[in-house]
Each structure stands twice: as structure tokens, then as C-alpha cells.
XYZ file of C-alpha atoms in Angstrom:
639
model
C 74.605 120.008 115.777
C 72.865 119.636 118.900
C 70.309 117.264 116.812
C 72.663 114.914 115.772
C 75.437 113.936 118.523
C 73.457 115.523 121.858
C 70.255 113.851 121.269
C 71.573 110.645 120.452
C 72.807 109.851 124.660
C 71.101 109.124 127.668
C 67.734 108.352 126.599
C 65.530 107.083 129.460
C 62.871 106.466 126.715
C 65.128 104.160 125.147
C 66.064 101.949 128.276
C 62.204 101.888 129.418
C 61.190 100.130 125.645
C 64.158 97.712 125.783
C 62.537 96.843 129.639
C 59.475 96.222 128.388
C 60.566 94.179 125.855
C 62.667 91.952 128.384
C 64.958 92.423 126.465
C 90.409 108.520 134.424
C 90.441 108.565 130.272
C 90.427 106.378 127.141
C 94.953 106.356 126.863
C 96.803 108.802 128.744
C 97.732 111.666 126.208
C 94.518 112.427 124.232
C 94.164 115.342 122.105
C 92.750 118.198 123.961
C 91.805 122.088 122.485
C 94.606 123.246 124.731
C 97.296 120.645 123.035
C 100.191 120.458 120.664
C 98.759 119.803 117.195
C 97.445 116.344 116.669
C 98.219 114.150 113.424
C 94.158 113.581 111.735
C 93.146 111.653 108.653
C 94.280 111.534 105.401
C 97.552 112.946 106.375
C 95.635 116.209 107.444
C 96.815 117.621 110.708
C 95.196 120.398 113.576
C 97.361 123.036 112.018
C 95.941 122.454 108.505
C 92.439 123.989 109.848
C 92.779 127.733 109.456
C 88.799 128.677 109.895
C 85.801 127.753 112.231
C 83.661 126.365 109.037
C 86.499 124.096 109.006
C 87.295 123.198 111.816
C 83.656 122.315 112.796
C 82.977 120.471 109.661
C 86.414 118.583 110.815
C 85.063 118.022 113.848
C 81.489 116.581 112.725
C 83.491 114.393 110.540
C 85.681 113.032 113.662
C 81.962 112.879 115.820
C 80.572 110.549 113.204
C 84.127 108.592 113.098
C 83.888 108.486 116.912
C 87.189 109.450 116.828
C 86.182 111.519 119.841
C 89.897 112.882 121.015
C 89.945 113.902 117.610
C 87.043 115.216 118.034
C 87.550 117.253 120.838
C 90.827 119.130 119.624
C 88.582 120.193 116.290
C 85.690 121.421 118.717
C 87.918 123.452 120.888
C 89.987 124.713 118.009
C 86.213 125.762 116.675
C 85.620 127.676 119.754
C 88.961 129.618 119.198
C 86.883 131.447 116.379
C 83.711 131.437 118.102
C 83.858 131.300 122.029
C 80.431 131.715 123.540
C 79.005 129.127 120.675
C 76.518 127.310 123.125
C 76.188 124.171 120.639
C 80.081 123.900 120.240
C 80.812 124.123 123.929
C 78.017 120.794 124.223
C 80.014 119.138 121.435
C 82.975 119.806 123.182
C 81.831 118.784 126.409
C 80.455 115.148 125.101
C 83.477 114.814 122.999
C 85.260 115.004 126.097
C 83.262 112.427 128.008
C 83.380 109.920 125.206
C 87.161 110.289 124.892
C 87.499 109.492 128.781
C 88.136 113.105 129.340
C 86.024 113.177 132.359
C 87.409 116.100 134.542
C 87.607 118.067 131.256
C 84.068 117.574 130.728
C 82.875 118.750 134.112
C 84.330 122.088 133.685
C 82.043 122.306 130.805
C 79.423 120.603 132.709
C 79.394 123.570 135.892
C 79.537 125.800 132.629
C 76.336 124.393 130.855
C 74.165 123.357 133.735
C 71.617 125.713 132.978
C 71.002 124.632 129.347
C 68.131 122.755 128.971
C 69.501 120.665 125.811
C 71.996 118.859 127.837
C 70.641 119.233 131.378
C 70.387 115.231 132.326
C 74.316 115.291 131.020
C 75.508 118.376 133.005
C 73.388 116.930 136.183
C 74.925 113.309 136.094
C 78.175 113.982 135.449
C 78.163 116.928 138.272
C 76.901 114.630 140.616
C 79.537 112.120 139.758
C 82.119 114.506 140.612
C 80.599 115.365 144.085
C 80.715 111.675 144.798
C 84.169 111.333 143.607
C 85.863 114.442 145.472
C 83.994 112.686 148.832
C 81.632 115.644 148.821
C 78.730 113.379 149.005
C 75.899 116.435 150.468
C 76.298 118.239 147.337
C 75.956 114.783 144.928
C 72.692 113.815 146.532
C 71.802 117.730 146.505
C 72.310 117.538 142.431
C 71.062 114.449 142.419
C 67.927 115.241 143.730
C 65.041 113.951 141.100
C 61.566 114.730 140.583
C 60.989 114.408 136.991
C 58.716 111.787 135.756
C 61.082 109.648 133.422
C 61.141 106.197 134.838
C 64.993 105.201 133.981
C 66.254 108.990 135.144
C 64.239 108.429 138.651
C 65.713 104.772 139.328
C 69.412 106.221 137.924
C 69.437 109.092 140.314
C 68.231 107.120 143.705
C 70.514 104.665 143.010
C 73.516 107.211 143.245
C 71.881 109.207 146.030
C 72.423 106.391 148.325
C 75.533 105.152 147.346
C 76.152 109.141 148.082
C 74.592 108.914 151.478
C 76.841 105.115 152.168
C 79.934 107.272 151.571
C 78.877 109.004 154.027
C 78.650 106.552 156.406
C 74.715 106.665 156.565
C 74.608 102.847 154.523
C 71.613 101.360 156.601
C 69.385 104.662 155.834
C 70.364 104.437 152.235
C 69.535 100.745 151.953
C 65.999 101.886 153.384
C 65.620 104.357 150.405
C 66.653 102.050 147.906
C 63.772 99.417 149.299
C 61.407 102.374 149.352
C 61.634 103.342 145.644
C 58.469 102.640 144.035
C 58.547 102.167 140.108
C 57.756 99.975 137.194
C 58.651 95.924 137.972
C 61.981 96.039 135.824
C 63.581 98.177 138.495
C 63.780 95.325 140.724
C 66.908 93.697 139.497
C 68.730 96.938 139.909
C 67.347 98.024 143.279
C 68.239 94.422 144.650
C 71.537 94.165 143.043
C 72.393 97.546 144.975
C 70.856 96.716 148.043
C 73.081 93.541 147.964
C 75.909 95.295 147.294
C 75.960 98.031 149.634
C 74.299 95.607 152.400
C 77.755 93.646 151.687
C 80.249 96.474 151.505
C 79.185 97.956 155.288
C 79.042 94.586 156.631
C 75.142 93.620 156.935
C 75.949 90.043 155.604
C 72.066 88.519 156.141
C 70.471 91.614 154.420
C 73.677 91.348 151.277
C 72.747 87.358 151.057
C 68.477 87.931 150.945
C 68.661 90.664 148.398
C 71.834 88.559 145.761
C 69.874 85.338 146.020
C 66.729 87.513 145.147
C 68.821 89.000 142.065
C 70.087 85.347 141.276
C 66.045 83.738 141.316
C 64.780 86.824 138.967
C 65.313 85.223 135.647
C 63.108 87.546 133.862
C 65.095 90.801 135.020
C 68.331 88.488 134.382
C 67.369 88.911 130.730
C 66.595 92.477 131.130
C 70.057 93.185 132.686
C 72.534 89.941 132.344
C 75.574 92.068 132.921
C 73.970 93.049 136.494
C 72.724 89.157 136.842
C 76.128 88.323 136.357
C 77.909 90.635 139.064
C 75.144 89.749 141.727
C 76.384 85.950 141.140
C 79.712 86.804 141.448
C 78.757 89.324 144.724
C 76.863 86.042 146.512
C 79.238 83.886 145.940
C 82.093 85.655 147.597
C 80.220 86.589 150.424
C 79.432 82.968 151.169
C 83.389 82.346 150.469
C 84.127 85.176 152.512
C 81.806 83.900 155.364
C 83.334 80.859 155.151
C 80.843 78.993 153.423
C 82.731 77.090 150.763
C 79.167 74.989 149.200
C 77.127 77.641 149.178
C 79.279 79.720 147.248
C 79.856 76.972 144.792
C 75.601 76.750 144.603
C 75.843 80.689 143.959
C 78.053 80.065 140.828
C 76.354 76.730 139.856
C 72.966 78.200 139.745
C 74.607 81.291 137.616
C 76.096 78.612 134.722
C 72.029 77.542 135.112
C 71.389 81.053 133.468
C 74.392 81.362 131.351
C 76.288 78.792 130.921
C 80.237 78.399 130.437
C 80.793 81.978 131.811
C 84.452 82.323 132.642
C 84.624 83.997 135.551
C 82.476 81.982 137.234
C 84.947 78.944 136.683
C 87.641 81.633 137.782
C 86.028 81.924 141.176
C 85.641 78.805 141.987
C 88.841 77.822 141.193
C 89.794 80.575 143.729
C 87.307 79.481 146.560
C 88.180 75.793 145.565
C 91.917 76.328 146.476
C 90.560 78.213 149.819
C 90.917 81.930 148.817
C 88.579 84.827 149.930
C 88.413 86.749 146.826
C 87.772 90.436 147.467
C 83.940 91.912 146.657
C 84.327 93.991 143.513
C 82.194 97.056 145.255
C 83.427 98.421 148.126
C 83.437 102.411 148.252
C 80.797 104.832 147.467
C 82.685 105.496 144.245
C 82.900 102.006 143.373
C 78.860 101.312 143.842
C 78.049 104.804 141.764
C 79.727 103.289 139.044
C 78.338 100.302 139.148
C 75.054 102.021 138.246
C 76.020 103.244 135.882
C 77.620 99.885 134.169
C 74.521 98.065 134.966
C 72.227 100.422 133.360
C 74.622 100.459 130.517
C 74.590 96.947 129.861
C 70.797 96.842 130.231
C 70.877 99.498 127.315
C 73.437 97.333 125.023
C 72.019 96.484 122.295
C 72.592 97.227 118.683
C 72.487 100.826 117.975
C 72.464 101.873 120.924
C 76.103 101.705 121.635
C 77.069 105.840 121.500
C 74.397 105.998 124.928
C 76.310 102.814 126.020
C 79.688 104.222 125.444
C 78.602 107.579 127.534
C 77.179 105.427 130.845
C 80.685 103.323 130.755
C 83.354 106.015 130.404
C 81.600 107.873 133.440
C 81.551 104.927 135.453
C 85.122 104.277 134.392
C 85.856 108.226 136.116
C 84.824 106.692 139.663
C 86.217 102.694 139.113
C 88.587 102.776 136.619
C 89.601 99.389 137.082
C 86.381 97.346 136.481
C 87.114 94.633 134.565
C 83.647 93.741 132.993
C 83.255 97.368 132.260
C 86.767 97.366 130.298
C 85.615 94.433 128.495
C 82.361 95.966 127.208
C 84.423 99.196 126.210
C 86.853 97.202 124.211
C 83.372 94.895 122.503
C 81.870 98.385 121.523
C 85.341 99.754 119.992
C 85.280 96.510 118.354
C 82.271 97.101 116.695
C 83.088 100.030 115.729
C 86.050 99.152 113.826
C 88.249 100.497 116.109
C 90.137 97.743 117.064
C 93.637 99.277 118.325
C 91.345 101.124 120.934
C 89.911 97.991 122.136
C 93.016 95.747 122.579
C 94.105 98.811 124.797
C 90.837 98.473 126.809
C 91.559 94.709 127.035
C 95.157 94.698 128.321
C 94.189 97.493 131.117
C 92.069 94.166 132.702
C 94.443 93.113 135.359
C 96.237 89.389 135.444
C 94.553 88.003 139.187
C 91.288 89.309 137.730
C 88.552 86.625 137.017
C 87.631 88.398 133.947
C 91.023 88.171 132.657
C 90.235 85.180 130.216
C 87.930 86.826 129.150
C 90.150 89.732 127.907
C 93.154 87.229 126.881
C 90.433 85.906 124.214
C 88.717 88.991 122.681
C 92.381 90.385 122.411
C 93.780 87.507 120.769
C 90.614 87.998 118.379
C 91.344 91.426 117.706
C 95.257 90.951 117.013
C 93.994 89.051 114.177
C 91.265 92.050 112.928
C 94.432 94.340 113.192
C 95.976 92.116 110.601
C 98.644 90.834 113.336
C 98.002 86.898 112.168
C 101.120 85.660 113.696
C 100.608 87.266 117.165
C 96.964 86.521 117.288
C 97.850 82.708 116.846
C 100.942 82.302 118.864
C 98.473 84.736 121.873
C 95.426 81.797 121.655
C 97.664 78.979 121.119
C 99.054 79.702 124.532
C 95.848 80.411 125.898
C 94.718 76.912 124.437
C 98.056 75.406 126.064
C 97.144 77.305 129.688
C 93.724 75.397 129.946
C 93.351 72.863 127.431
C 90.072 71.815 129.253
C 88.622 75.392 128.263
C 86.574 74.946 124.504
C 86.237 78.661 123.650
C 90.054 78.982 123.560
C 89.683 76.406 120.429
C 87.103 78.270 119.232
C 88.498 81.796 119.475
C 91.750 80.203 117.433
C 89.332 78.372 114.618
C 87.812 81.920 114.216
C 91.178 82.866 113.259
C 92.298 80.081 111.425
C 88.806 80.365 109.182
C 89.655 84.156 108.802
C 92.609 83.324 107.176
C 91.661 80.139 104.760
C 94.127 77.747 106.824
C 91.006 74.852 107.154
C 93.764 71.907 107.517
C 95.007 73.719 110.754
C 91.411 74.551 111.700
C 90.529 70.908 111.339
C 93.387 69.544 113.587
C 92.353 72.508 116.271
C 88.990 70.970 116.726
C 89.895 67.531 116.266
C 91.603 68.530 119.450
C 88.902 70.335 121.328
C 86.269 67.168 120.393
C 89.338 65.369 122.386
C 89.027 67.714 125.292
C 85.213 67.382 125.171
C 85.213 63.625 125.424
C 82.390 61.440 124.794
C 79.378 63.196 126.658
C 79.527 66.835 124.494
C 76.885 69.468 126.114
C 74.218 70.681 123.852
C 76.641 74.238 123.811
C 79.311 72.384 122.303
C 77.227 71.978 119.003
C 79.676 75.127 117.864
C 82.775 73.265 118.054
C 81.021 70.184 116.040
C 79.618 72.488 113.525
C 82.981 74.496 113.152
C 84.550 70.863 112.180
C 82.638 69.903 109.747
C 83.359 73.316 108.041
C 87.062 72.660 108.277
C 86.831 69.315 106.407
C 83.954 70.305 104.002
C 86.664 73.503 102.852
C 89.247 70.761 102.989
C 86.461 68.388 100.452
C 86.058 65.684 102.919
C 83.131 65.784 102.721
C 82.705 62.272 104.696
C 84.394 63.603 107.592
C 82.530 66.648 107.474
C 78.926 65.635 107.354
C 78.808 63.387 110.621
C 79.992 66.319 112.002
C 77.310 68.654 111.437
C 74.624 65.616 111.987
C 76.187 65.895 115.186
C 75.954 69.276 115.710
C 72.068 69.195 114.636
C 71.861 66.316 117.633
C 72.960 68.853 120.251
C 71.154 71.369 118.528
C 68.505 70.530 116.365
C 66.566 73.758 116.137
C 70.284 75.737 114.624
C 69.426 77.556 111.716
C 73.196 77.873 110.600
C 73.842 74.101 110.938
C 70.423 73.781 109.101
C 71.477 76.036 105.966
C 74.845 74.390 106.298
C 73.839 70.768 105.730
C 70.764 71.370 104.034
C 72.451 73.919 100.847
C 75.257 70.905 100.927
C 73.453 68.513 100.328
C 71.208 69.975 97.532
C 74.609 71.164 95.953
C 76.017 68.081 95.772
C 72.661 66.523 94.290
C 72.456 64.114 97.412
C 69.095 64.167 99.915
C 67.582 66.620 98.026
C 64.616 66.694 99.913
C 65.560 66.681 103.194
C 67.846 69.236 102.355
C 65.573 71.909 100.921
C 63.154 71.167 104.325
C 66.333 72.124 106.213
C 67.306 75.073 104.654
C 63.071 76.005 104.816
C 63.116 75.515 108.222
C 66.441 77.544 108.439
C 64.253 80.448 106.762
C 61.528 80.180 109.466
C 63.834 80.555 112.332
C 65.744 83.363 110.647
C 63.731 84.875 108.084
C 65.284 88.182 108.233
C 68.729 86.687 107.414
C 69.346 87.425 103.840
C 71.991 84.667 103.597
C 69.881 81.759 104.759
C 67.149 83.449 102.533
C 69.546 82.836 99.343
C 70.394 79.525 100.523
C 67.225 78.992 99.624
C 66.717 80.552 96.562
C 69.527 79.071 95.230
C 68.296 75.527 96.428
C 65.642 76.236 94.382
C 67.785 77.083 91.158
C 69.750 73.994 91.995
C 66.422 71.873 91.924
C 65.468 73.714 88.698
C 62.389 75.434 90.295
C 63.410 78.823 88.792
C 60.306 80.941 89.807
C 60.483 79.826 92.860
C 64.091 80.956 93.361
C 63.841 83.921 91.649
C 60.672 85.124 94.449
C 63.306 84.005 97.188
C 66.717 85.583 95.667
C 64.963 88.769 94.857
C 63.837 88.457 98.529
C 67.285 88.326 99.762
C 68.690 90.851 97.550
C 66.545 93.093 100.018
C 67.571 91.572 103.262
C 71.301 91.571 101.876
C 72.028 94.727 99.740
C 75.299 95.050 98.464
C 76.570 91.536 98.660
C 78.155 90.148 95.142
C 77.099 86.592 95.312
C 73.264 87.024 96.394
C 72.790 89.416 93.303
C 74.609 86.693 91.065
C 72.551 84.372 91.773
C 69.604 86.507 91.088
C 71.068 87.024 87.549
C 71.683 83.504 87.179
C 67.892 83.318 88.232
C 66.610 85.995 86.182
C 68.391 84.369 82.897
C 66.449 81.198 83.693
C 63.162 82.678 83.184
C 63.975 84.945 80.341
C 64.577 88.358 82.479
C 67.576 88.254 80.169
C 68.156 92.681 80.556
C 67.693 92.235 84.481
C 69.685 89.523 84.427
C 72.466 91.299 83.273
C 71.603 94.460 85.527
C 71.851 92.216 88.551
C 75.331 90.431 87.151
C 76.551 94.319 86.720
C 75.742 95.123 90.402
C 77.603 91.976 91.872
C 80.791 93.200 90.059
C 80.071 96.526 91.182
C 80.032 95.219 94.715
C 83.753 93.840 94.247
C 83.070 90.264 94.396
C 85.320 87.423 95.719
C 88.594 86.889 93.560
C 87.387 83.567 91.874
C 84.037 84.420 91.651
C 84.602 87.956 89.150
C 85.987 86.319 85.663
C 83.180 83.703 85.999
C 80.481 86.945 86.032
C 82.294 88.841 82.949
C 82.231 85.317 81.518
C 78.599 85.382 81.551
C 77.641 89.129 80.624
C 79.694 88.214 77.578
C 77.970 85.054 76.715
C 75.504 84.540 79.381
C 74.130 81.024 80.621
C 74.658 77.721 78.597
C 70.976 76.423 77.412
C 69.855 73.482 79.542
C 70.033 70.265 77.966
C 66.248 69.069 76.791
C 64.868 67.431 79.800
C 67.161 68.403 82.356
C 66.892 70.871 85.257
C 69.155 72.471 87.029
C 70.654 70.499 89.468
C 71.121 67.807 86.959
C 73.148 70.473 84.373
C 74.783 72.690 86.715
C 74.844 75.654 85.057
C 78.889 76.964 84.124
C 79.673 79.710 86.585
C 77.266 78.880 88.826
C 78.399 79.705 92.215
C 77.746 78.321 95.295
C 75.645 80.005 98.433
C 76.514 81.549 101.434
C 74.518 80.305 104.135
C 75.134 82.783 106.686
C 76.577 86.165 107.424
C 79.348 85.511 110.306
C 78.162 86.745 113.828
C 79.691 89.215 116.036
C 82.926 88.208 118.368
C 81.651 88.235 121.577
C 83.314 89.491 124.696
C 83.691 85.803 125.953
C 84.532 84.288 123.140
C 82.078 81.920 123.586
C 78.786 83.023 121.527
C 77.540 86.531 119.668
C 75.891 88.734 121.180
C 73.450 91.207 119.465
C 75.829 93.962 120.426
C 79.047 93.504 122.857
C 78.922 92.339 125.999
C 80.325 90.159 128.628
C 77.562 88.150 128.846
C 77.657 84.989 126.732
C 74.588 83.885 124.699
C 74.546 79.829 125.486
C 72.282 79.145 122.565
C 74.215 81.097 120.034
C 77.122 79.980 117.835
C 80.353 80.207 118.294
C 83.084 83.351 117.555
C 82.652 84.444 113.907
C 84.801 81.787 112.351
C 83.411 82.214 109.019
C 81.295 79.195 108.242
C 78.871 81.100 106.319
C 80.754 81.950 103.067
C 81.345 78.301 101.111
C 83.523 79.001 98.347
């Protein structure tokens, strides 16, 4: 057990390749071992489990659903059977800190700080607690580090002097922080806290050298955006706070430099703009220990790493419950994990005068609609859309769920209206909303509305391998630029080659053209980028009958029904394992004949939602990507 859920947090190994590359509780009434039974899957409920096998099995079973409150009733029922089980009590412990459970878990913590397997876990969160009762002598006594990881040595100073600030020794801990020696990525982090803590006890000249040195640091911006981010957000409202209205405004404009059309910066200069002194977002001890945490968190978030991401964020949530960007990365990682009740509860916790609150308003709107609650989720980013009509990912956010849901004549009229609120000089970011057009009026078969909109989209960004599949399959499809077309969709392939969709595109461009072997090496290609996926191995049995593979053929036609394809797509594949393709007319090739059943591509898998609604991240975040497309909104699938 202890292999496969204790292992899997807090690895310092982890953060330090990710560097190099440049790259309270969950809801109030858990489950806990000590509660009234709890209602569990399939019906089944705590009271059903009437042996430890079972209930630890059960309990695995909730661990890998990361249904962790779950979870954590199963473990301590487990225990009930077998009390001084070591590896139970860890599970149980974890379980706890992943549901939010976090003064639960530090009983278990004082318990298990002697065992070696989850020693960096016992240490951190004991340390937490010492910081959060005010007993700040014992924190920076557990705190105390001398181990050689790189990530566990920068973790622990960090907290030891936002221990020694709360108690009232801030310059001396500001001297430690500057003293830490270490590898070059730590400097984003050491200045961000230096900044911070210079600012919270008052020492505005040393707060404003060590923010604008966050703010210049592009390299460890991309290392740590989410930290980036706050330290724009910190300078800025100490030069509002000092009085120093243009400064503050350079703060946030040379933040939208980094990443642009961030919302909260346009939230806080709308505040400074009308004269306000928005308050700094760390203050307390407790408020900069947790911010340590959340910055090394979102350093870490990336894909497959979001269970060690997860860990870092509900301990920083024990100490600053209320942080706003941290709610918003919880709810993106419940999100991805399919868990999408949990994460509009994450999202309305973000509180209304917060400039982060947009930011919620739109990845809750998106996840009404994931629930299934189409109605809401309109009605929620209409209004949004009618609160700020000047704000583009509101139309965006509603097109993703307008494309979710097959409605492309209302999808067309939404971005009809955002190009309005654009106005004549479109940014190279608004490509997305351009792009997303076209889509609406090639589903809608105007096609001669849609394709000046993706030629437009390709002018603001001409290096978009989506746009590039897009216009390039199109084209081939409909026989038209042929080849232009297939040099779009190749150059598609070189920026993404990994993508299995753009990979078919291909392929199937090739089939179109009649160049069978060809698309055969290129859809068996994508059949291994893309397993599973009904269409991709359809057209590899379309493929395969062209060049007389006539058993694999069928094999591969078997598999796409296997993999329940689309509704309109499945009669056409019985229709040809029954009689298979229609010859080719002497002299013809493909493109010119069209082969009966034939269907179309899918260019490209949709992205992830992002936290901002803005642009996918490669797992959630707040931070925007500026040269990434737009909320999934389901471009990629041309039926």
C-alpha cells in the first residue's frame, strides 16, 4: 500500500526535473472513521463492509477514485480490525490530508513521525500546525533541515522564516531567506518571499527591489507562473498602496507582457483606477507559509503530477483558507479528475470583491455544463457576457458550451458578437475567437463564411497547428486547394507530431488524394498516438481495404465499433464489414470517387478548460497560456 498512494506525494526529485526543464477541509461534513455510515458506490454503503480484506480493498478502490473522504471512512473502518497496522494508519493519515481533513491528519502525523516512509509528510504538516497555533519556536524547531534534497531545503527555509516573522523577528528572517544558497531556480521563490514579507512588516523599498526582481525574471516566470503572477499582483498594490497610481499600472502592464489577458490584473486596475487601496493578499505568518506552499505547488502542476499538487494545496488551504488562486487550482485539478461537483464547490468558496472572482464565475459556468446542467451553465455565462461585454473569454467560455452541445447557429451569433466587441484591430490572442467562428459556420455548411474566418485566424496566428489541420483537412475534403492544404495539415504534423488527431488528418488527406500507402504509414501511425478512438481506426480500415489488407481491414472496422463510435458514423461501418468498399472507378482516385461511408477526420482532440477560461493549460492552473487556443469548444471533431 505504502508503494502505491505514499510514494506518489511530495517528491522533491520531481519538482527539481520540472526546474531544470524550465518548465479548514474540502465541504464541511466529510466522512470520517469516527462517523455515521456514509452512502459509497454502486449503492454500497460503510455498513455493507463487514471485514478488514474488505474494507481495505474498499478503501484502495476509493484511493484510486480519489474519492478521499471516502477513502478515509474505509481506512479507519480497516483499522477497527487491525489497529496498530502501520501502512493503514499512513493511508489514513494522507486520506485525511487530501480530503481537507487537516487537523485529523496531524493527530496521525505526531503519531507517525518516527516512520521513515512518510517522514517529509509527518514533518511538514507538524510544522504547519506549530505555525498555525502561533507556536512559531517549535515550527522552525521541526522545521529545521539538513538533508540534501534541493526542493525539501528551499521548502523548509521558506517556512522557517515566515515562522520567525510571526514572531515578530521579520528583518532577521528576510536576512535568512537572502542567505540561502541553492540551485538558480530558487530565486523566483526566495524573491517572491522576500517581497512579500518585506511588504507585510512594512519595509516598502526592500518589498518593491525584491517584486520588480520577481517581475524581470522571465525564465523563473516560466518555472513558477502562478508565483510570477502573485508577485505582480504584490507590486502593484504596494505602489497603489504608496500612493503611486502609474507605477502600479506599469506593475500590471509589464505582467499582461508575460501573460497576457490575465483577469485579475484588469481587476486591479480597475480598483486602483477608481482610487482604491486594495489589501496585499499576504499578511500573517500563516498567510506567507501557505503561500509556499501554493507556489511550490503550482511550480509542480503539470500533468500527472496533480495527487503531489493536490497534497501542497489542501495544506496551504489549513493556514489561508481563503486564497482565491489556490481555490481555483483545487477546483482545475477536481476538474480533471472528473470530479466536477467538487470543483464548482471550490469555485463558489472564491469570494465576490475578489479579483480572481472572474476567474471562478467562468470555470464554474464551464463546469455547470460538464455536470450536464446546460440551461444553468448558459443563462451563468450569458450574464457574465452581459456584465463585461468588452471581456472575449466570456464569449469563449459560452461557445465552449454551445459546441458541447451541437447548437453551431447560436455559437455563430455568440462570436459574431465578440468579433463586434473586438473591433477592427484583433490581437494576435484573439485568433481563438476567429478560429471558433469559422467552426460555427463550417458545422452550419457555410462554408464561405467560414473560411475567411480561419484565414484570419492563421493571420494572427500563422504558426497554429489546429487552425492548420482545420483549413488544410477542409480543403482537401472538399477537393478545393489540394495542395496547399495537404502542406498545412504537414506542417500541422511538425508542430504537433505527437497529436494523433492531426496525425490522421493527415492520413486521411492522403486517402482523400488517393495516395493509399502513404495514408495507410500515417493512419497506422495515429492509431498509436490515438488508441481507442472509433474514427482513426476507420479510417485505417478504409485504408487497409485500399491496398488489399482486406482481413485487417476488417479487424480495424471491428475495433472502431468496439470503441462505440459516433451515432451516424456506426451503420455506415456494419455497412462496410458486410459489403466492404465500392471498387474505384478505372482512372480515378480517391478524392475524385469518394469512397461510400467514408468519414470525415478529426483534426484535433479538444484541449483542457483552463482556470481562466482563456487558453489550456497542460494541467490546471490559473495561469493562462497566451499562445494556446481557446476553452475546449470542440472544433476538433468535424462530423
Amino acid at each position: 500500500m505504502r508503494q502505491i498512494f505514499a510514494r506518489r506525494f511530495l517528491s522533491g526529485s520531481a519538482f527539481a526535473l520540472v526546474a531544470c526543464l524550465g518548465l479548514g477541509s474540502v465541504l464541511t461534513g466529510v466522512a470520517r472513521a469516527e462517523t455515521a455510515p456514509q452512502p459509497a458506490a454502486d449503492g454500497f454503503t460503510i455498513d455493507d463492509v463487514d471485514s478488514f480484506s474488505g474494507a481495505y480493498l474498499a478503501a484502495r478502490t476509493a484511493n484510486a477514485d480519489r474519492d478521499f473522504p471516502l477513502a478515509v471512512a474505509l481506512y479507519g473502518k480497516a483499522l477497527r480490525y487491525e489497529p496498530n497496522d502501520k501502512e493503514l494508519r499512513e493511508s489514513l493519515m494522507l486520506s485525511h490530508f487530501m480530503a481537507g481533513n487537516f487537523v485529523e491528519g496531524v493527530k496521525l502525523a505526531r503519531d507517525l513521525r518516527k516512520d521513515p516512509a512518510v517522514e517529509r509528510i509527518t514533518t511538514m504538516a507538524r510544522g504547519l500546525d506549530a505555525i498555525r497555533t502561533r507556536d512559531y519556536k517549535e515550527a522552525e524547531k521541526i522545521l529545521a533541515y539538513k538533508g540534501p534534497n534541493d526542493l525539501d531545503r528551499l521548502t523548509n527555509a521558506l517556512l522557517v522564516a515566515w515562522a520567525r516573522m510571526g514572531a515578530g523577528r521579520g528583518k532577521e528572517a528576510i536576512a535568512q531567506i537572502e542567505a540561502l544558497k541553492g540551485p538558480g531556480w530558487y530565486a523566483i521563490f526566495k524573491n517572491y518571499n522576500i517581497g512579500a514579507m518585506a511588504a507585510a512588516i512594512g519595509d516598502t523599498a526592500k518589498a518593491r527591489s525584491a517584486l520588480s526582481s520577481v517581475i524581470t525574471d522571465r525564465e523563473g516566470g516560466a518555472t513558477a507562473p502562478d508565483t510570477y503572477l502573485r508577485a505582480v499582483m504584490a507590486l502593484a498594490t504596494l505602489e497603489a498602496r504608496d500612493g503611486n497610481r502609474q507605477k502600479a499600472m506599469d506593475a500590471i502592464a509589464a505582467g499582461d507582457e508575460m501573460i497576457t489577458n490575465y483577469a485579475p490584473f484588469k481587476a486591479l486596475q480597475q480598483q486602483i483606477e477608481k482610487g482604491e487601496k486594495p489589501e496585499q493578499v499576504i499578511r500573517t505568518a500563516d498567510q506567507g507559509a501557505a503561500s509556499v506552499l501554493f507556489s511550490i505547488g503550482g511550480a509542480l502542476n503539470r500533468q500527472g503530477a496533480q495527487d503531489t499538487v493536490a497534497l501542497y494545496l489542501q495544506l496551504s488551504r489549513a493556514l489561508y483558507p481563503d486564497a482565491a488562486d489556490m481555490l481555483i487550482l483545487l477546483g482545475g485539478i477536481a476538474e480533471a479528475n472528473k470530479q466536477n461537483d467538487l470543483a464548482i464547490s471550490y469555485y463558489k468558496l472564491v469570494k465576490e470583491e475578489s479579483p480572481m472572482r472572474r476567474i471562478s464565475e467562468l470555470q464554474l459556468g464551464l463546469a455547470l455544463a460538464e455536470t450536464g446542467k446546460d440551461k444553468e451553465a448558459r443563462d451563468h455565462l450569458k450574464g457574465l457576457i452581459a456584465s463585461d461585454p468588452a471581456d472575449i473569454r466570456s464569449y469563449l467560455a459560452y461557445g465552449s458550451v454551445l459546441s458541447d452541445a451541437k447548437d453551431y447557429a447560436e455559437m455563430a451569433d455568440n462570436y459574431d458578437k465578440a468579433v463586434a466587441a473586438i473591433g477592427p484591430t484583433p490581437a494576435k490572442s484573439h485568433w481563438s475567437v476567429f478560429f471558433q467562428r469559422g467552426i460555427a459556420y463550417e458545422r452550419l455548411k457555410k462554408w464561405d463564411q467560414a473560411e475567411p474566418n480561419f484565414r484570419k485566424a492563421l493571420e494572427l496566428n500563422p504558426d497554429q497547428p489546429q487552425v492548420l489541420n482545420y483549413l488544410g483537412y477542409s480543403w482537401v475534403d472538399m477537393n478545393r486547394n489540394l495542395q496547399e492544404g495537404l502542406e498545412m495539415i504537414k506542417k500541422a504534423v511538425e508542430l504537433k507530431p505527437d497529436d494523433g488527431y492531426i496525425v490522421d488528418s493527415l492520413g486521411w488527406a492522403y486517402y482523400r488524394l488517393g495516395r493509399f500507402d502513404e495514408a495507410v504509414e500515417e493512419l497506422e501511425r495515429a492509431v498509436q498516438l490515438k488508441a481507442g478512438d472509433a474514427t482513426i481506426n476507420d479510417h485505417l480500415g478504409d485504408a487497409y481495404w485500399r491496398v488489399d489488407r482486406k482481413l485487417e481491414a476488417v479487424f480495424q472496422w471491428r475495433q472502431a465499433l468496439a470503441f462505440k463510435p459516433e451515432a451516424d458514423l456506426e451503420p455506415k461501418i456494419r455497412e462496410k464489414l458486410e459489403n466492404g468498399l465500392p471498387a474505384l472507378p478505372a482512372g480515378e482516385n480517391a478524392a475524385e470517387a469518394k469512397p461510400e461511408g467514408a468519414p470525415p477526420p478529426q483534426p484535433s482532440q479538444p484541449e483542457q478548460k483552463p482556470a481562466d477560461g482563456n487558453a489550456p493549460a497542460p494541467a490546471p492552473s490559473t495561469t493562462p497560456d497566451p499562445a494556446a487556443p481557446a476553452p475546449a469548444v470542440d472544433p476538433q471533431k468535424k462530423s
